[in-house]
Amino acid sequence: MSGGFHEIELGDIHVTGGRTITEADVTNFAGVSGDFNHLHTDAETMADTDFGERIAHGALVFSVATGLLWQSRDGEAREHVVAFYGVDHLRFVQPCFIGDTIHVELEVVEKEPRDHPVATGVVRYDVTVLNQHDETVLACEFLSLLR
């Protein structure tokens, strides 16, 4: 992923590596978030649903996506990040199951210079999280405040 605000171009595309969502991820996220909804924690109940099994928390998938994006930045690119500035149009498109391997694809869709004491501007990314079958499980727009 590119460095600072001025190096990033509209239309730039980046693809992260993958990460498999594990039983431990779902269990730990339920504990941290307090979200013990049966969709995520009750295998017996979920076996009798259209899903057929438990699904990962949407917020967990979102969190893993932010981590994959951060991990994919090199040291120089990380130095240019002032803040994760926000998220727009977040949609959980389809379920992510325990055992799915997800990755993130993003495209730069907007750059807006800012008069800011530390940052140069805001970059808007179109973000898609895909599973191992290249099916979209999450879509949104991320905004990053960059130097």
Coordinates of N, CA, C and O in Angstrom, one line a residue:
M1 N 0.9 -1.2 0.0 CA 0.0 0.0 0.0 C 0.9 1.2 0.0 O 1.9 1.2 0.6
S2 N 0.5 2.3 -0.7 CA 1.3 3.5 -0.9 C 1.5 4.2 0.4 O 1.0 3.9 1.4
G3 N 2.4 5.2 0.3 CA 2.8 6.0 1.4 C 1.8 7.1 1.8 O 0.7 6.8 2.2
G4 N 2.2 8.3 1.6 CA 1.4 9.5 2.0 C 0.4 9.9 1.1 O 0.2 9.4 0.0
F5 N -0.4 10.9 1.5 CA -1.5 11.5 0.8 C -1.1 11.8 -0.6 O -1.9 11.5 -1.6
H6 N 0.0 12.4 -0.9 CA 0.4 12.9 -2.2 C 0.8 11.7 -3.1 O 0.7 11.9 -4.3
E7 N 1.2 10.6 -2.6 CA 1.6 9.5 -3.4 C 0.4 8.6 -3.8 O 0.5 7.9 -4.8
I8 N -0.7 8.7 -3.1 CA -1.8 7.9 -3.4 C -2.6 8.5 -4.6 O -2.8 9.7 -4.7
E9 N -3.0 7.6 -5.5 CA -3.7 8.1 -6.8 C -5.1 7.5 -6.8 O -5.3 6.3 -6.3
L10 N -6.1 8.2 -7.3 CA -7.4 7.7 -7.5 C -7.3 6.5 -8.4 O -6.5 6.4 -9.4
G11 N -8.0 5.4 -8.1 CA -8.0 4.2 -8.8 C -7.0 3.2 -8.3 O -7.0 2.0 -8.8
D12 N -6.1 3.6 -7.4 CA -5.1 2.6 -6.9 C -5.9 1.5 -6.2 O -6.9 1.7 -5.6
I13 N -5.4 0.3 -6.5 CA -6.0 -0.9 -5.9 C -5.0 -1.7 -5.1 O -3.8 -1.7 -5.4
H14 N -5.5 -2.3 -4.0 CA -4.6 -3.0 -3.1 C -5.4 -4.3 -2.7 O -6.6 -4.2 -2.4
V15 N -4.7 -5.4 -2.6 CA -5.3 -6.6 -2.1 C -4.4 -7.1 -0.9 O -3.2 -7.2 -1.1
T16 N -5.0 -7.5 0.2 CA -4.3 -8.0 1.3 C -4.1 -9.5 1.2 O -4.7 -10.2 0.4
G17 N -3.3 -10.0 2.2 CA -3.2 -11.4 2.4 C -4.5 -11.9 3.0 O -5.4 -11.1 3.4
G18 N -4.6 -13.2 3.2 CA -5.8 -13.8 3.9 C -5.6 -14.1 5.3 O -4.5 -14.2 5.8
R19 N -6.8 -14.4 6.0 CA -6.8 -14.8 7.3 C -8.0 -15.7 7.5 O -9.1 -15.3 7.1
T20 N -7.8 -16.9 8.2 CA -8.9 -17.8 8.4 C -9.6 -17.4 9.7 O -8.9 -17.2 10.8
I21 N -10.9 -17.3 9.7 CA -11.7 -17.0 10.9 C -11.8 -18.3 11.7 O -12.3 -19.3 11.2
T22 N -11.4 -18.3 12.9 CA -11.3 -19.6 13.7 C -12.4 -19.6 14.8 O -13.0 -18.5 15.2
E23 N -12.6 -20.7 15.4 CA -13.4 -20.9 16.6 C -13.0 -20.0 17.7 O -13.8 -19.3 18.3
A24 N -11.7 -19.9 17.9 CA -11.1 -19.0 19.0 C -11.5 -17.6 18.7 O -11.8 -16.8 19.6
D25 N -11.4 -17.2 17.4 CA -11.7 -15.8 17.1 C -13.2 -15.5 17.5 O -13.4 -14.4 18.1
V26 N -14.1 -16.3 17.1 CA -15.5 -16.1 17.4 C -15.7 -16.1 18.9 O -16.4 -15.3 19.5
T27 N -15.2 -17.1 19.6 CA -15.3 -17.2 21.1 C -14.7 -16.0 21.8 O -15.4 -15.4 22.7
N28 N -13.5 -15.6 21.4 CA -12.9 -14.4 22.0 C -13.6 -13.2 21.7 O -13.8 -12.3 22.6
F29 N -14.1 -13.0 20.5 CA -14.9 -11.8 20.2 C -16.2 -11.7 21.0 O -16.6 -10.6 21.4
A30 N -16.9 -12.8 21.1 CA -18.1 -12.8 21.9 C -17.8 -12.4 23.4 O -18.5 -11.6 23.9
G31 N -16.7 -12.8 23.9 CA -16.3 -12.5 25.3 C -15.9 -11.0 25.4 O -16.3 -10.3 26.3
V32 N -15.2 -10.5 24.4 CA -14.7 -9.1 24.4 C -15.9 -8.1 24.2 O -16.1 -7.1 24.8
S33 N -16.8 -8.5 23.2 CA -17.9 -7.6 22.8 C -19.1 -7.8 23.7 O -20.0 -6.9 23.8
G34 N -19.3 -9.0 24.3 CA -20.5 -9.3 25.1 C -21.6 -9.7 24.2 O -22.7 -9.9 24.7
D35 N -21.3 -10.0 22.9 CA -22.3 -10.4 22.0 C -22.4 -11.9 21.9 O -21.6 -12.5 21.2
F36 N -23.2 -12.5 22.7 CA -23.4 -14.0 22.8 C -24.6 -14.4 22.1 O -25.2 -15.5 22.4
N37 N -25.0 -13.7 21.0 CA -26.2 -14.1 20.2 C -26.0 -15.5 19.8 O -24.9 -15.9 19.4
H38 N -27.1 -16.2 19.7 CA -27.1 -17.6 19.3 C -26.5 -17.8 17.9 O -26.0 -18.9 17.6
L39 N -26.6 -16.8 17.1 CA -26.1 -16.9 15.7 C -24.6 -17.3 15.7 O -24.1 -17.9 14.8
H40 N -23.9 -16.8 16.8 CA -22.5 -17.0 16.9 C -22.0 -18.1 17.9 O -20.9 -18.6 17.8
T41 N -22.9 -18.4 18.8 CA -22.5 -19.2 20.0 C -23.2 -20.5 20.2 O -22.8 -21.3 21.0
D42 N -24.3 -20.8 19.5 CA -25.1 -22.0 19.7 C -25.2 -22.9 18.5 O -26.0 -22.7 17.6
A43 N -24.3 -23.8 18.4 CA -24.1 -24.7 17.3 C -25.4 -25.5 17.0 O -25.8 -25.7 15.9
E44 N -26.1 -26.0 18.1 CA -27.3 -26.8 18.0 C -28.4 -26.0 17.3 O -29.1 -26.5 16.4
T45 N -28.7 -24.9 17.8 CA -29.7 -24.0 17.3 C -29.4 -23.7 15.8 O -30.3 -23.7 15.0
M46 N -28.2 -23.3 15.6 CA -27.8 -22.9 14.2 C -27.8 -24.0 13.2 O -28.0 -23.8 12.0
A47 N -27.7 -25.2 13.6 CA -27.7 -26.4 12.7 C -29.1 -26.5 12.1 O -29.1 -27.0 10.9
D48 N -30.1 -26.1 12.7 CA -31.5 -26.2 12.2 C -31.9 -24.9 11.5 O -33.1 -24.7 11.3
T49 N -31.0 -24.0 11.1 CA -31.4 -22.8 10.4 C -30.9 -22.9 8.9 O -30.3 -23.8 8.5
D50 N -31.3 -21.9 8.2 CA -30.9 -21.8 6.8 C -29.4 -21.7 6.6 O -28.8 -22.2 5.7
F51 N -28.7 -21.2 7.7 CA -27.2 -21.1 7.7 C -26.6 -22.5 7.8 O -25.6 -22.7 7.3
G52 N -27.2 -23.3 8.7 CA -26.7 -24.6 8.9 C -25.6 -24.7 9.9 O -25.2 -25.8 10.3
E53 N -25.1 -23.6 10.3 CA -24.0 -23.5 11.3 C -23.9 -22.1 11.8 O -24.5 -21.2 11.4
R54 N -23.0 -22.0 12.9 CA -22.8 -20.7 13.4 C -22.1 -19.7 12.4 O -21.4 -20.2 11.5
I55 N -22.3 -18.5 12.6 CA -21.7 -17.5 11.7 C -20.8 -16.5 12.6 O -21.1 -16.3 13.8
A56 N -19.8 -16.0 12.0 CA -18.9 -15.1 12.7 C -19.7 -13.7 12.8 O -20.5 -13.4 12.0
H57 N -19.4 -13.0 13.9 CA -19.9 -11.7 14.1 C -19.5 -10.8 12.9 O -18.3 -10.8 12.5
G58 N -20.5 -10.0 12.4 CA -20.1 -9.0 11.4 C -19.0 -8.1 11.9 O -18.1 -7.7 11.2
A59 N -19.2 -7.7 13.2 CA -18.2 -6.7 13.7 C -16.8 -7.4 13.8 O -15.8 -6.7 13.7
L60 N -16.8 -8.7 14.0 CA -15.5 -9.4 14.0 C -14.9 -9.4 12.6 O -13.7 -9.1 12.5
V61 N -15.7 -9.6 11.6 CA -15.2 -9.6 10.2 C -14.6 -8.2 9.9 O -13.6 -8.0 9.3
F62 N -15.4 -7.2 10.3 CA -14.9 -5.8 10.1 C -13.6 -5.5 10.8 O -12.7 -5.0 10.2
S63 N -13.5 -6.0 12.1 CA -12.2 -5.8 12.8 C -11.1 -6.5 12.2 O -10.0 -6.0 12.1
V64 N -11.3 -7.8 11.7 CA -10.2 -8.5 11.1 C -9.8 -7.8 9.8 O -8.6 -7.7 9.5
A65 N -10.8 -7.2 9.1 CA -10.4 -6.5 7.8 C -9.5 -5.3 8.2 O -8.6 -5.0 7.4
T66 N -9.8 -4.5 9.2 CA -8.9 -3.4 9.6 C -7.5 -3.9 9.9 O -6.6 -3.3 9.5
G67 N -7.5 -5.0 10.6 CA -6.1 -5.6 10.9 C -5.4 -6.1 9.7 O -4.2 -5.8 9.5
L68 N -6.1 -6.7 8.7 CA -5.4 -7.1 7.5 C -4.9 -5.9 6.7 O -3.8 -6.0 6.2
L69 N -5.7 -4.9 6.7 CA -5.2 -3.6 6.0 C -4.0 -3.0 6.7 O -3.0 -2.6 6.0
W70 N -4.0 -3.0 8.0 CA -2.9 -2.4 8.7 C -1.6 -3.3 8.5 O -0.5 -2.8 8.2
Q71 N -1.8 -4.6 8.6 CA -0.7 -5.5 8.4 C -0.1 -5.4 7.0 O 1.1 -5.7 6.8
S72 N -0.9 -5.0 6.0 CA -0.4 -5.0 4.6 C 0.3 -3.7 4.3 O 0.9 -3.6 3.2
R73 N 0.3 -2.7 5.2 CA 1.0 -1.5 5.0 C 2.5 -1.7 5.4 O 2.7 -2.3 6.5
D74 N 3.4 -1.2 4.6 CA 4.8 -1.2 5.0 C 5.1 -0.1 6.1 O 4.2 0.7 6.3
G75 N 6.3 -0.1 6.6 CA 6.6 0.9 7.7 C 6.4 2.3 7.2 O 5.9 3.1 8.0
E76 N 6.8 2.6 6.0 CA 6.7 4.0 5.5 C 5.2 4.4 5.4 O 4.8 5.5 5.8
A77 N 4.4 3.5 4.9 CA 3.0 3.8 4.7 C 2.3 4.0 6.1 O 1.4 4.8 6.3
R78 N 2.7 3.2 7.1 CA 2.2 3.3 8.4 C 2.5 4.7 9.0 O 1.6 5.2 9.8
E79 N 3.6 5.2 8.7 CA 4.0 6.5 9.3 C 3.1 7.6 8.8 O 3.0 8.6 9.4
H80 N 2.5 7.4 7.7 CA 1.7 8.5 7.1 C 0.2 8.5 7.6 O -0.5 9.4 7.4
V81 N -0.2 7.4 8.3 CA -1.5 7.3 8.8 C -1.6 8.1 10.1 O -0.9 7.8 11.1
V82 N -2.5 9.1 10.1 CA -2.8 9.9 11.3 C -3.9 9.2 12.1 O -3.8 9.1 13.3
A83 N -4.9 8.8 11.4 CA -6.1 8.2 12.1 C -7.0 7.4 11.1 O -7.0 7.8 9.9
F84 N -7.6 6.4 11.6 CA -8.7 5.8 10.9 C -9.9 6.8 11.1 O -10.3 7.0 12.2
Y85 N -10.3 7.4 10.0 CA -11.2 8.6 10.1 C -12.7 8.3 10.1 O -13.5 9.1 10.6
G86 N -13.0 7.1 9.7 CA -14.4 6.7 9.7 C -14.8 5.6 8.7 O -13.9 5.1 8.0
V87 N -16.0 5.2 8.7 CA -16.5 4.2 7.8 C -17.9 4.6 7.4 O -18.7 5.1 8.2
D88 N -18.2 4.4 6.1 CA -19.5 4.8 5.5 C -20.1 3.6 4.8 O -19.3 2.7 4.3
H89 N -21.4 3.5 4.7 CA -22.1 2.5 3.9 C -21.7 1.0 4.2 O -21.6 0.2 3.3
L90 N -21.5 0.7 5.5 CA -21.1 -0.6 5.9 C -22.3 -1.6 5.7 O -23.4 -1.3 6.2
R91 N -22.0 -2.7 5.0 CA -23.0 -3.7 4.8 C -22.4 -5.1 5.0 O -21.3 -5.4 4.5
F92 N -23.1 -5.9 5.7 CA -22.8 -7.3 5.9 C -23.5 -8.1 4.8 O -24.7 -8.4 5.0
V93 N -22.9 -8.4 3.7 CA -23.5 -8.8 2.5 C -24.0 -10.3 2.6 O -25.1 -10.6 2.2
Q94 N -23.1 -11.1 3.2 CA -23.5 -12.5 3.4 C -22.7 -13.0 4.6 O -21.7 -12.4 5.0
P95 N -23.1 -14.2 5.1 CA -22.5 -14.6 6.4 C -21.0 -15.1 6.1 O -20.7 -15.6 5.0
C96 N -20.2 -14.9 7.1 CA -18.9 -15.4 7.2 C -18.9 -16.5 8.2 O -19.3 -16.3 9.3
F97 N -18.4 -17.7 7.8 CA -18.5 -18.9 8.7 C -17.1 -19.2 9.3 O -16.1 -18.8 8.8
I98 N -17.2 -19.8 10.5 CA -15.9 -20.3 11.1 C -15.3 -21.2 10.1 O -15.9 -22.1 9.5
G99 N -14.0 -21.0 9.8 CA -13.2 -21.7 8.8 C -13.1 -21.0 7.5 O -12.3 -21.4 6.7
D100 N -13.9 -19.9 7.3 CA -13.7 -19.1 6.1 C -12.4 -18.4 6.1 O -12.0 -17.9 7.2
T101 N -11.7 -18.2 5.0 CA -10.5 -17.4 4.9 C -10.9 -16.2 4.1 O -11.4 -16.2 3.0
I102 N -10.7 -15.0 4.8 CA -11.1 -13.7 4.1 C -9.9 -12.9 3.8 O -8.8 -13.1 4.4
H103 N -10.0 -12.1 2.8 CA -9.0 -11.1 2.5 C -9.8 -9.8 2.1 O -11.0 -9.8 1.9
V104 N -9.0 -8.7 1.9 CA -9.6 -7.4 1.7 C -9.1 -6.9 0.3 O -7.9 -7.0 0.0
E105 N -10.0 -6.3 -0.4 CA -9.6 -5.6 -1.7 C -10.1 -4.2 -1.5 O -11.3 -4.0 -1.1
L106 N -9.3 -3.2 -1.8 CA -9.7 -1.8 -1.7 C -9.2 -1.0 -2.9 O -8.2 -1.3 -3.5
E107 N -10.0 0.0 -3.2 CA -9.7 0.9 -4.3 C -9.8 2.4 -3.8 O -10.8 2.7 -3.1
V108 N -8.9 3.2 -4.1 CA -8.9 4.6 -3.8 C -10.0 5.3 -4.7 O -9.9 5.2 -5.9
V109 N -11.0 5.9 -4.0 CA -12.1 6.4 -4.8 C -12.2 8.0 -4.6 O -12.9 8.6 -5.4
E110 N -11.6 8.5 -3.6 CA -11.6 10.0 -3.4 C -10.5 10.4 -2.6 O -10.0 9.7 -1.7
K111 N -10.0 11.6 -2.9 CA -8.9 12.3 -2.1 C -9.4 13.7 -1.8 O -9.8 14.4 -2.7
E112 N -9.4 14.1 -0.5 CA -9.8 15.4 -0.2 C -8.7 16.1 0.7 O -8.5 15.7 1.8
P113 N -8.1 17.1 0.2 CA -7.1 17.8 1.0 C -7.8 18.4 2.2 O -8.9 18.8 2.1
R114 N -7.1 18.5 3.3 CA -7.6 19.1 4.5 C -6.6 20.1 5.1 O -5.4 19.9 5.0
D115 N -7.1 21.2 5.7 CA -6.3 22.1 6.5 C -6.4 21.5 7.9 O -7.4 21.7 8.6
H116 N -5.3 20.8 8.2 CA -5.3 20.1 9.5 C -3.9 20.3 10.1 O -2.9 20.3 9.4
P117 N -3.8 20.4 11.4 CA -2.5 20.6 12.0 C -1.5 19.5 11.8 O -0.3 19.7 11.8
V118 N -1.9 18.3 11.5 CA -1.0 17.1 11.4 C -1.1 16.5 10.0 O -0.2 16.0 9.4
A119 N -2.4 16.4 9.5 CA -2.6 15.6 8.3 C -2.7 16.5 7.0 O -2.8 17.7 7.1
T120 N -2.5 15.8 5.9 CA -2.6 16.5 4.6 C -4.0 16.4 4.0 O -4.5 17.3 3.3
G121 N -4.6 15.2 4.2 CA -6.0 15.0 3.7 C -6.6 13.7 4.0 O -6.0 12.9 4.8
V122 N -7.8 13.5 3.5 CA -8.6 12.3 3.8 C -8.6 11.5 2.5 O -8.9 12.1 1.4
V123 N -8.4 10.2 2.6 CA -8.5 9.3 1.5 C -9.7 8.4 1.7 O -9.8 7.8 2.8
R124 N -10.6 8.3 0.7 CA -11.7 7.4 0.8 C -11.4 6.1 0.0 O -11.1 6.2 -1.2
Y125 N -11.6 5.0 0.6 CA -11.4 3.7 -0.1 C -12.7 2.9 -0.2 O -13.5 2.8 0.8
D126 N -12.9 2.3 -1.3 CA -14.0 1.3 -1.5 C -13.4 0.0 -1.0 O -12.4 -0.5 -1.6
V127 N -14.0 -0.6 0.0 CA -13.5 -1.8 0.6 C -14.4 -3.0 0.4 O -15.6 -2.8 0.7
T128 N -13.9 -4.1 0.0 CA -14.6 -5.3 -0.1 C -13.9 -6.4 0.6 O -12.7 -6.6 0.4
V129 N -14.6 -7.1 1.5 CA -14.0 -8.3 2.1 C -14.6 -9.5 1.5 O -15.8 -9.7 1.4
L130 N -13.7 -10.4 1.0 CA -14.2 -11.6 0.3 C -13.7 -12.9 1.0 O -12.7 -12.9 1.6
N131 N -14.5 -13.9 0.8 CA -14.1 -15.2 1.4 C -13.3 -16.0 0.4 O -12.9 -15.5 -0.7
Q132 N -12.9 -17.2 0.7 CA -12.1 -18.1 -0.1 C -12.7 -18.4 -1.5 O -12.1 -18.9 -2.4
H133 N -14.0 -18.2 -1.6 CA -14.7 -18.4 -2.9 C -14.9 -17.1 -3.7 O -15.7 -17.1 -4.7
D134 N -14.2 -16.1 -3.3 CA -14.3 -14.7 -3.9 C -15.7 -14.2 -3.8 O -16.2 -13.4 -4.6
E135 N -16.5 -14.6 -2.8 CA -17.8 -14.0 -2.5 C -17.7 -12.9 -1.5 O -17.0 -13.0 -0.5
T136 N -18.4 -11.8 -1.7 CA -18.3 -10.6 -0.8 C -19.1 -11.0 0.4 O -20.2 -11.3 0.4
V137 N -18.4 -10.8 1.6 CA -19.1 -11.0 2.9 C -19.3 -9.6 3.6 O -20.2 -9.5 4.4
L138 N -18.5 -8.6 3.2 CA -18.7 -7.3 3.8 C -18.2 -6.2 2.8 O -17.3 -6.5 2.0
A139 N -19.0 -5.1 2.7 CA -18.6 -4.0 1.8 C -18.8 -2.7 2.6 O -19.7 -2.6 3.4
C140 N -17.9 -1.7 2.4 CA -18.0 -0.4 3.0 C -17.1 0.5 2.4 O -16.4 0.2 1.4
E141 N -17.0 1.7 2.9 CA -16.0 2.7 2.5 C -15.3 3.1 3.8 O -15.9 3.4 4.8
F142 N -14.0 3.0 3.7 CA -13.1 3.5 4.8 C -12.5 4.9 4.5 O -12.3 5.2 3.3
L143 N -12.4 5.7 5.5 CA -11.7 7.0 5.4 C -10.5 7.0 6.3 O -10.6 6.6 7.4
S144 N -9.4 7.4 5.7 CA -8.1 7.5 6.4 C -7.6 8.9 6.4 O -7.6 9.6 5.3
L145 N -7.2 9.4 7.5 CA -6.6 10.8 7.6 C -5.1 10.5 7.5 O -4.5 9.8 8.3
L146 N -4.5 11.1 6.4 CA -3.1 10.8 6.1 C -2.3 12.1 6.1 O -2.8 13.2 5.8
R147 N -1.0 11.9 6.4 CA 0.0 13.0 6.2 C 0.3 13.1 4.8 O 0.3 12.2 4.0

